[in-house]
Short mmCIF file of C-alpha atoms and ligand atoms in Angstrom, two decimals:
data_model
loop_
_atom_site.label_atom_id
_atom_site.label_comp_id
_atom_site.label_asym_id
_atom_site.label_seq_id
_atom_site.Cartn_x
_atom_site.Cartn_y
_atom_site.Cartn_z
CA MET A 1 72.67 -1.07 5.14
CA PRO A 2 72.10 -3.96 2.72
CA ALA A 3 71.57 -3.08 -1.06
CA ARG A 4 68.02 -2.54 -2.11
CA ALA A 5 66.50 -5.38 -4.39
CA ALA A 6 67.46 -4.73 -7.84
CA ARG A 7 64.04 -3.90 -8.96
CA LEU A 8 64.12 -0.78 -6.46
CA SER A 9 67.14 0.55 -8.48
CA GLN A 10 65.61 2.02 -11.49
CA THR A 11 62.22 3.07 -9.66
CA GLU A 12 62.06 6.47 -8.62
CA ASP A 13 59.50 7.95 -6.09
CA TYR A 14 56.40 7.65 -6.92
CA LEU A 15 55.25 10.80 -9.32
CA PHE A 16 53.00 12.12 -7.03
CA SER A 17 55.39 11.77 -4.06
CA LEU A 18 57.86 13.96 -6.20
CA ILE A 19 55.36 17.09 -7.12
CA ASP A 20 54.72 17.33 -3.30
CA ARG A 21 57.85 18.55 -3.01
CA PRO A 22 57.86 21.82 -5.05
CA ARG A 23 54.85 22.74 -3.59
CA GLU A 24 57.02 22.62 0.01
CA LEU A 25 59.58 24.83 -1.80
CA ALA A 26 57.79 27.04 -3.30
CA ALA A 27 55.90 27.52 -0.30
CA ARG A 28 58.86 28.69 1.45
CA ASP A 29 59.00 31.83 -0.38
CA GLY A 30 56.03 33.66 0.22
CA THR A 31 53.36 32.96 -2.59
CA ALA A 32 52.06 29.32 -2.24
CA PRO A 33 51.32 27.92 -5.52
CA VAL A 34 47.78 27.23 -6.48
CA PRO A 35 47.53 22.95 -6.04
CA LEU A 36 46.21 21.83 -9.63
CA GLY A 37 48.57 19.11 -10.22
CA VAL A 38 47.67 16.27 -7.58
CA GLY A 39 43.88 14.84 -8.07
CA ASP A 40 43.01 14.45 -4.98
CA CYS A 41 39.72 16.15 -4.04
CA ASP A 42 39.63 19.51 -1.55
CA LEU A 43 36.30 18.61 -0.70
CA PRO A 44 35.22 16.33 2.52
CA THR A 45 33.64 13.31 2.73
CA PRO A 46 29.85 14.00 2.71
CA PRO A 47 28.61 14.04 6.30
CA HIS A 48 26.03 11.26 6.08
CA ILE A 49 28.75 8.78 5.17
CA VAL A 50 31.15 10.26 7.84
CA GLU A 51 27.94 9.38 10.48
CA ALA A 52 27.52 5.91 9.24
CA LEU A 53 31.26 5.47 9.97
CA ARG A 54 30.63 7.49 13.25
CA LYS A 55 27.78 4.93 14.29
CA ALA A 56 29.65 1.73 12.88
CA VAL A 57 32.77 2.32 15.05
CA ARG A 58 30.91 1.92 18.13
CA ASP A 59 30.09 -1.70 17.24
CA PRO A 60 33.16 -3.88 18.87
CA SER A 61 32.31 -6.45 16.23
CA ALA A 62 33.69 -4.16 13.63
CA HIS A 63 37.04 -3.84 15.68
CA ARG A 64 37.90 -7.86 14.84
CA TYR A 65 39.41 -8.63 11.03
CA PRO A 66 37.29 -7.80 8.50
CA PRO A 67 36.58 -11.42 5.73
CA TYR A 68 39.24 -11.21 3.35
CA ALA A 69 36.98 -10.43 0.43
CA GLY A 70 35.33 -7.83 2.19
CA THR A 71 31.81 -7.75 4.16
CA GLN A 72 28.65 -9.65 2.30
CA ALA A 73 27.29 -5.92 2.81
CA MET A 74 29.92 -4.55 1.05
CA ARG A 75 30.23 -6.61 -1.81
CA GLU A 76 26.12 -6.58 -2.24
CA ALA A 77 26.38 -3.16 -2.25
CA ALA A 78 28.84 -2.97 -4.70
CA ALA A 79 26.94 -5.73 -6.86
CA GLY A 80 23.81 -3.30 -6.47
CA HIS A 81 25.97 -0.30 -7.73
CA LEU A 82 26.93 -1.89 -10.62
CA GLY A 83 23.32 -3.02 -11.52
CA ARG A 84 21.59 0.03 -11.17
CA ARG A 85 24.63 2.16 -12.66
CA PHE A 86 25.78 -0.42 -15.39
CA GLY A 87 23.06 -3.08 -15.72
CA LEU A 88 25.28 -5.64 -14.82
CA HIS A 89 24.39 -8.92 -12.79
CA LEU A 90 27.00 -10.11 -10.68
CA ASN A 91 27.27 -12.56 -8.06
CA PRO A 92 28.86 -10.64 -5.03
CA GLU A 93 30.16 -14.14 -3.31
CA THR A 94 32.44 -14.88 -6.51
CA GLU A 95 32.31 -11.79 -8.96
CA VAL A 96 32.74 -8.85 -6.52
CA LEU A 97 36.07 -8.07 -4.17
CA ALA A 98 36.21 -5.40 -1.42
CA THR A 99 39.36 -3.59 -1.77
CA LEU A 100 41.83 -0.88 -0.34
CA GLY A 101 40.95 1.69 -2.48
CA SER A 102 42.21 0.33 -6.08
CA LYS A 103 45.81 1.12 -6.28
CA GLU A 104 46.93 -2.02 -4.15
CA ALA A 105 44.51 -4.39 -5.99
CA MET A 106 45.76 -3.20 -9.55
CA ALA A 107 49.18 -3.55 -8.17
CA HIS A 108 48.12 -7.41 -6.62
CA LEU A 109 46.60 -8.45 -9.57
CA THR A 110 49.68 -7.84 -11.94
CA MET A 111 51.34 -10.06 -9.08
CA ALA A 112 48.40 -12.89 -9.67
CA TYR A 113 49.32 -12.88 -13.47
CA ALA A 114 52.55 -11.45 -14.83
CA GLU A 115 55.95 -13.19 -14.67
CA PRO A 116 59.30 -13.27 -16.49
CA GLY A 117 58.79 -13.86 -20.14
CA ASP A 118 55.01 -12.47 -20.18
CA VAL A 119 54.01 -9.12 -21.64
CA VAL A 120 51.87 -6.35 -19.86
CA LEU A 121 50.45 -4.23 -22.32
CA VAL A 122 49.85 -0.64 -20.96
CA PRO A 123 48.28 2.55 -22.13
CA ASP A 124 50.95 5.64 -23.18
CA PRO A 125 50.42 7.95 -21.35
CA GLY A 126 48.80 6.08 -18.05
CA TYR A 127 48.87 5.97 -14.46
CA PRO A 128 52.48 4.58 -13.72
CA VAL A 129 51.34 2.10 -11.15
CA TYR A 130 50.23 -0.58 -14.10
CA GLY A 131 54.03 -0.97 -15.60
CA THR A 132 55.58 -0.60 -12.24
CA TRP A 133 54.55 -3.63 -10.89
CA ALA A 134 54.58 -5.43 -14.14
CA ARG A 135 58.55 -4.91 -14.25
CA TRP A 136 58.62 -5.63 -10.66
CA CYS A 137 57.00 -9.01 -11.50
CA GLY A 138 59.57 -9.60 -14.04
CA ALA A 139 57.27 -9.17 -17.10
CA GLU A 140 57.99 -7.38 -20.40
CA VAL A 141 55.92 -3.77 -20.15
CA VAL A 142 55.01 -2.70 -23.89
CA ARG A 143 53.14 0.43 -24.40
CA VAL A 144 50.26 0.86 -26.14
CA PRO A 145 50.08 4.65 -27.26
CA LEU A 146 47.24 6.59 -26.43
CA ARG A 147 46.79 9.34 -29.55
CA GLU A 148 44.92 13.01 -29.49
CA GLU A 149 43.59 11.74 -32.96
CA ASN A 150 42.06 8.54 -31.89
CA GLY A 151 40.12 10.24 -28.93
CA PHE A 152 43.16 8.66 -27.06
CA LEU A 153 41.79 5.14 -27.46
CA PRO A 154 44.24 2.07 -28.20
CA ASP A 155 44.97 1.06 -31.41
CA LEU A 156 44.97 -2.35 -30.92
CA THR A 157 45.40 -3.46 -34.56
CA ALA A 158 48.90 -1.77 -33.65
CA VAL A 159 49.91 -4.19 -31.30
CA PRO A 160 52.26 -7.03 -33.22
CA ALA A 161 50.98 -10.44 -33.11
CA ALA A 162 54.20 -11.63 -31.39
CA VAL A 163 53.57 -9.09 -28.58
CA ALA A 164 49.66 -10.13 -28.01
CA ARG A 165 50.66 -13.83 -27.93
CA ARG A 166 53.17 -13.16 -24.97
CA ALA A 167 50.51 -10.59 -23.27
CA LYS A 168 48.78 -11.77 -19.76
CA LEU A 169 47.40 -8.27 -19.13
CA LEU A 170 45.80 -5.16 -20.82
CA TRP A 171 45.41 -2.13 -18.84
CA VAL A 172 42.73 0.70 -19.71
CA CYS A 173 41.66 3.42 -17.86
CA TYR A 174 37.99 5.05 -18.78
CA PRO A 175 37.20 7.89 -18.06
CA ASN A 176 40.94 8.38 -18.58
CA ASN A 177 43.46 9.68 -16.28
CA PRO A 178 45.58 12.04 -17.74
CA THR A 179 43.61 12.71 -21.00
CA ALA A 180 40.01 12.70 -19.77
CA ALA A 181 39.10 10.29 -22.49
CA LEU A 182 35.94 8.40 -22.52
CA ALA A 183 35.92 4.60 -24.06
CA THR A 184 32.49 4.12 -26.35
CA SER A 185 31.04 0.84 -25.75
CA GLY A 186 31.92 0.01 -29.27
CA PHE A 187 35.89 0.31 -28.04
CA TYR A 188 34.75 -2.27 -25.40
CA ALA A 189 33.27 -4.90 -27.73
CA GLU A 190 36.32 -4.73 -29.97
CA LEU A 191 38.96 -4.88 -26.90
CA ALA A 192 36.90 -7.82 -25.79
CA ARG A 193 37.17 -9.54 -29.10
CA PHE A 194 40.97 -8.83 -29.22
CA ALA A 195 41.36 -9.88 -25.46
CA LEU A 196 39.46 -13.41 -25.92
CA ARG A 197 41.37 -14.03 -29.30
CA HIS A 198 44.97 -13.88 -27.49
CA ASP A 199 44.06 -14.69 -24.01
CA ILE A 200 44.39 -11.86 -22.18
CA VAL A 201 42.98 -10.48 -18.94
CA VAL A 202 41.75 -7.04 -19.52
CA ALA A 203 42.18 -4.78 -16.24
CA SER A 204 39.59 -1.96 -16.43
CA ASP A 205 40.28 1.02 -14.00
CA ALA A 206 37.14 2.57 -13.42
CA ALA A 207 38.66 5.06 -10.80
CA TYR A 208 36.87 8.23 -12.80
CA SER A 209 33.54 6.18 -13.36
CA GLU A 210 31.32 8.36 -11.72
CA ILE A 211 32.98 11.86 -12.43
CA TYR A 212 31.25 13.11 -15.53
CA TYR A 213 29.33 16.27 -16.34
CA ASP A 214 29.33 17.25 -20.08
CA CYS A 215 28.92 13.34 -21.54
CA ALA A 216 26.70 10.80 -21.07
CA PRO A 217 27.54 8.25 -18.14
CA PRO A 218 30.57 6.33 -19.04
CA PRO A 219 29.94 2.54 -19.51
CA SER A 220 31.62 -0.52 -18.15
CA PHE A 221 33.80 -3.03 -19.82
CA LEU A 222 32.38 -5.66 -18.25
CA ARG A 223 29.19 -5.07 -20.32
CA ALA A 224 30.52 -5.40 -23.23
CA PRO A 225 30.15 -8.66 -25.15
CA GLY A 226 32.56 -10.96 -23.61
CA GLY A 227 33.49 -8.38 -21.16
CA MET A 228 32.86 -10.68 -18.19
CA LYS A 229 35.06 -13.63 -19.80
CA CYS A 230 37.86 -11.70 -19.81
CA GLY A 231 38.04 -8.73 -17.62
CA ILE A 232 38.20 -7.36 -14.31
CA GLU A 233 37.13 -4.01 -12.87
CA PHE A 234 38.47 -1.26 -10.31
CA HIS A 235 36.06 0.92 -8.85
CA SER A 236 37.08 3.28 -5.68
CA LEU A 237 34.82 5.49 -3.68
CA SER A 238 38.01 7.75 -3.58
CA LYS A 239 36.84 10.11 -6.24
CA ALA A 240 33.05 9.17 -6.24
CA TYR A 241 32.51 10.03 -2.79
CA ASN A 242 35.90 12.06 -1.91
CA MET A 243 36.98 8.94 0.27
CA ALA A 244 40.29 9.09 -0.65
CA GLY A 245 41.91 8.54 2.49
CA TRP A 246 39.83 5.99 3.72
CA ARG A 247 41.09 3.39 1.00
CA VAL A 248 38.01 1.43 -0.04
CA GLY A 249 37.08 0.61 -3.41
CA PHE A 250 36.43 -2.63 -4.89
CA ALA A 251 36.91 -4.86 -7.62
CA ALA A 252 34.50 -7.16 -9.86
CA GLY A 253 34.26 -9.20 -12.97
CA ASN A 254 35.51 -12.50 -13.92
CA ALA A 255 35.09 -14.91 -11.23
CA ASP A 256 38.34 -16.58 -12.07
CA VAL A 257 40.55 -13.30 -11.91
CA VAL A 258 38.40 -12.21 -9.03
CA GLY A 259 39.25 -15.17 -7.15
CA ALA A 260 43.12 -14.92 -8.48
CA LEU A 261 43.40 -11.33 -7.22
CA ARG A 262 41.42 -12.43 -3.86
CA THR A 263 44.39 -15.51 -3.48
CA VAL A 264 47.23 -12.42 -3.73
CA LYS A 265 45.17 -10.47 -1.09
CA THR A 266 44.56 -12.96 1.34
CA HIS A 267 48.23 -13.45 1.67
CA THR A 268 48.98 -9.28 1.44
CA ASP A 269 46.20 -7.27 3.49
CA SER A 270 43.75 -7.95 5.62
CA GLY A 271 40.99 -5.76 3.97
CA THR A 272 39.14 -2.28 4.78
CA PHE A 273 38.40 -1.62 8.53
CA THR A 274 34.80 -2.94 8.92
CA ALA A 275 33.51 0.23 9.88
CA ILE A 276 35.10 2.00 6.85
CA GLN A 277 33.21 -1.11 4.99
CA HIS A 278 29.80 0.26 6.42
CA ALA A 279 30.09 3.43 5.87
CA ALA A 280 31.11 2.92 1.89
CA VAL A 281 27.77 0.97 2.06
CA THR A 282 25.72 3.92 2.58
CA ALA A 283 27.81 5.83 -0.21
CA LEU A 284 27.05 3.17 -2.51
CA ASN A 285 23.64 2.81 -1.71
CA ASP A 286 22.96 6.33 -2.12
CA THR A 287 19.80 8.50 -1.90
CA THR A 288 20.95 11.65 -0.98
CA GLY A 289 22.09 12.78 -4.49
CA TYR A 290 25.39 13.14 -3.30
CA PRO A 291 27.17 12.00 -6.55
CA GLU A 292 25.18 14.55 -8.61
CA ARG A 293 25.68 17.22 -6.65
CA LEU A 294 29.39 16.56 -6.96
CA ARG A 295 29.42 16.33 -10.76
CA ALA A 296 27.71 19.85 -10.74
CA VAL A 297 31.07 21.28 -8.36
CA TYR A 298 33.08 19.86 -11.49
CA ARG A 299 31.30 20.65 -14.21
CA GLU A 300 31.23 24.53 -13.04
CA ARG A 301 34.89 24.68 -11.86
CA MET A 302 36.11 22.83 -15.26
CA HIS A 303 34.22 25.02 -17.17
CA LEU A 304 35.74 28.20 -14.90
CA LEU A 305 39.42 26.92 -15.41
CA CYS A 306 39.23 25.80 -19.51
CA ASP A 307 37.54 29.10 -20.37
CA GLY A 308 40.11 31.11 -18.18
CA LEU A 309 42.68 28.94 -19.64
CA GLU A 310 41.58 29.65 -23.43
CA GLN A 311 41.33 33.44 -22.82
CA ALA A 312 44.94 33.22 -21.71
CA GLY A 313 45.91 32.15 -25.28
CA LEU A 314 46.48 28.44 -24.28
CA GLN A 315 45.16 25.64 -26.04
CA VAL A 316 42.95 23.13 -23.81
CA LEU A 317 41.38 19.74 -24.08
CA ARG A 318 38.36 20.70 -22.82
CA PRO A 319 37.26 16.98 -20.70
CA GLY A 320 33.41 15.65 -20.53
CA ALA A 321 34.49 13.54 -17.54
CA THR A 322 37.26 12.97 -14.70
CA PHE A 323 38.65 16.18 -12.67
CA TYR A 324 41.45 16.42 -15.07
CA CYS A 325 41.84 18.65 -18.20
CA LEU A 326 45.27 18.53 -20.89
CA VAL A 327 46.85 21.80 -21.80
CA ARG A 328 48.42 21.74 -24.67
CA CYS A 329 52.55 22.98 -24.33
CA PRO A 330 52.77 26.43 -25.94
CA ASP A 331 55.26 26.29 -28.66
CA GLY A 332 58.67 25.38 -27.96
CA THR A 333 58.12 23.93 -24.76
CA ASP A 334 58.28 20.35 -23.65
CA SER A 335 56.04 19.35 -20.94
CA GLU A 336 58.64 19.71 -18.05
CA GLY A 337 59.97 23.05 -19.24
CA PHE A 338 55.89 24.07 -19.20
CA ALA A 339 55.12 22.66 -16.11
CA LYS A 340 58.01 24.26 -14.49
CA LYS A 341 57.31 27.78 -15.99
CA LEU A 342 53.53 27.34 -14.76
CA LEU A 343 54.99 26.81 -11.37
CA ALA A 344 58.21 29.31 -11.37
CA GLU A 345 56.20 32.35 -13.36
CA ALA A 346 52.54 31.39 -12.33
CA ARG A 347 52.51 30.24 -9.28
CA VAL A 348 50.62 27.22 -10.44
CA LEU A 349 51.54 22.89 -9.82
CA ALA A 350 51.05 21.13 -12.99
CA VAL A 351 51.96 17.63 -13.86
CA PRO A 352 53.75 17.23 -16.58
CA GLY A 353 52.43 14.89 -19.32
CA SER A 354 55.91 12.97 -19.94
CA GLY A 355 55.22 12.31 -15.84
CA PHE A 356 52.31 9.71 -17.59
CA GLY A 357 55.28 8.04 -19.91
CA PRO A 358 56.60 9.54 -23.56
CA GLY A 359 52.90 9.87 -24.89
CA GLY A 360 52.00 12.55 -22.49
CA GLU A 361 55.07 14.58 -23.96
CA GLY A 362 53.23 18.25 -25.36
CA TYR A 363 50.74 18.41 -22.46
CA VAL A 364 50.71 19.27 -18.84
CA ARG A 365 47.50 18.02 -16.91
CA LEU A 366 45.94 20.62 -14.42
CA THR A 367 43.05 19.21 -12.40
CA VAL A 368 39.92 21.14 -10.44
CA CYS A 369 40.60 19.95 -7.41
CA ALA A 370 40.62 23.15 -5.56
CA GLY A 371 37.97 25.60 -5.25
CA THR A 372 36.53 28.35 -7.28
CA ASP A 373 38.45 31.24 -5.69
CA LEU A 374 41.84 29.12 -6.41
CA ILE A 375 41.00 28.68 -9.87
CA ARG A 376 40.23 32.04 -10.30
CA GLU A 377 43.65 33.34 -8.73
CA ALA A 378 45.26 30.51 -10.90
CA ILE A 379 43.74 31.98 -14.07
CA ARG A 380 44.51 35.59 -13.09
CA ARG A 381 48.17 34.38 -12.29
CA ILE A 382 48.57 32.61 -15.73
CA THR A 383 47.08 35.21 -17.66
CA ALA A 384 49.79 37.70 -16.12
CA VAL A 385 52.62 35.27 -17.82
CA HIS A 386 53.75 35.73 -21.59
CA TRP A 387 53.44 32.35 -23.21
C1 PLP B 401 43.78 5.97 -12.75
C2 PLP B 401 43.52 6.14 -11.66
N1 PLP B 401 43.80 4.87 -11.40
C3 PLP B 401 43.28 4.35 -9.78
C4 PLP B 401 44.08 5.75 -8.89
C5 PLP B 401 43.93 4.96 -7.14
O1 PLP B 401 42.97 5.45 -6.76
P1 PLP B 401 42.66 4.90 -5.47
O2 PLP B 401 43.58 3.86 -4.77
O3 PLP B 401 42.34 5.91 -4.21
O4 PLP B 401 41.36 4.50 -5.22
C6 PLP B 401 43.94 6.66 -9.10
C7 PLP B 401 44.54 7.71 -8.19
O5 PLP B 401 44.65 9.16 -8.49
C8 PLP B 401 44.03 7.40 -10.64
O6 PLP B 401 44.27 8.13 -11.12
#
């Protein structure tokens, strides 16, 4: 075998593909662990969306290559959703692009901007994809700490001027994975001022924008004054409509930035299957109240989990959004040790906060992507362990 590219030598397998392994191992000895690790919703895609796919797939015109930027209907539906939900007025021709979920688009945006000598600012803790691709593109990754005492918002005043001058991209993600923190409109306004002052593209990961239940609907960075001058936002149908396996989402924002992403994508992929884009239009034009019902499910599950963990004597950062919650590591345990003990003694899968960067140390992340019976079982097992 020839040597792998140097960029792979310092890259481990993706965090969540590693988490799958203990799940397999643990399942062998009888007591299957309760899966509260990976954020992959257990609920099916709603039937009206599945039905829309079924109809669309029969149309032979759907079997050809889709348009590179996404179907006109998909881009219009995305712009319509952004208008109704966030009050944005976007041009579906130039300011919206269909994507294969959001993960690929976030990787490809990095490809469009980052090169050796550049800095990419990533949140710590944060979704691992932002930093991995920046490194692969030869850029320097600078972690911006998210601290509990700052509401897990980055302190932009702490970014040294020399670093900001070299920065091309700045990643934010709210509602946040893994902390579940929310951004305020005030923070977004400050972020846009910072980005415009230093000529940086703000890449806003909004994968969880529709998963909120104990807070006001989270705002869009693009609505901040100046946000459309420097920002691109990534939206996904994976979480909002339980369509993670369908690989469909969209990017929206500044036309020049969206255009740069489109250029990379035209050389890389040929878009989401047209029939799936038809179904995504049905999802985005929801008339059934599905997103609200889904939020009610998460609200119930999250309250159940957090109440149970607190009664078990653990400290939980109760979230208002996302399907994640952070649990503080008991005294004397680090996040990997806590996650291992949860797996070994309570048979509950959790993700160590350190998997999201050094800033995640001190916490493990649990999800409520499991039904209430499983959550009750997890609580029963966790309560039986001495922490
Ligand atoms: C913060 C964050 N962003 C983006 C994604 C990617 O989701 P998708 O590619 O399914 O849209 C995930 C998936 O878990 C995520 O947690």
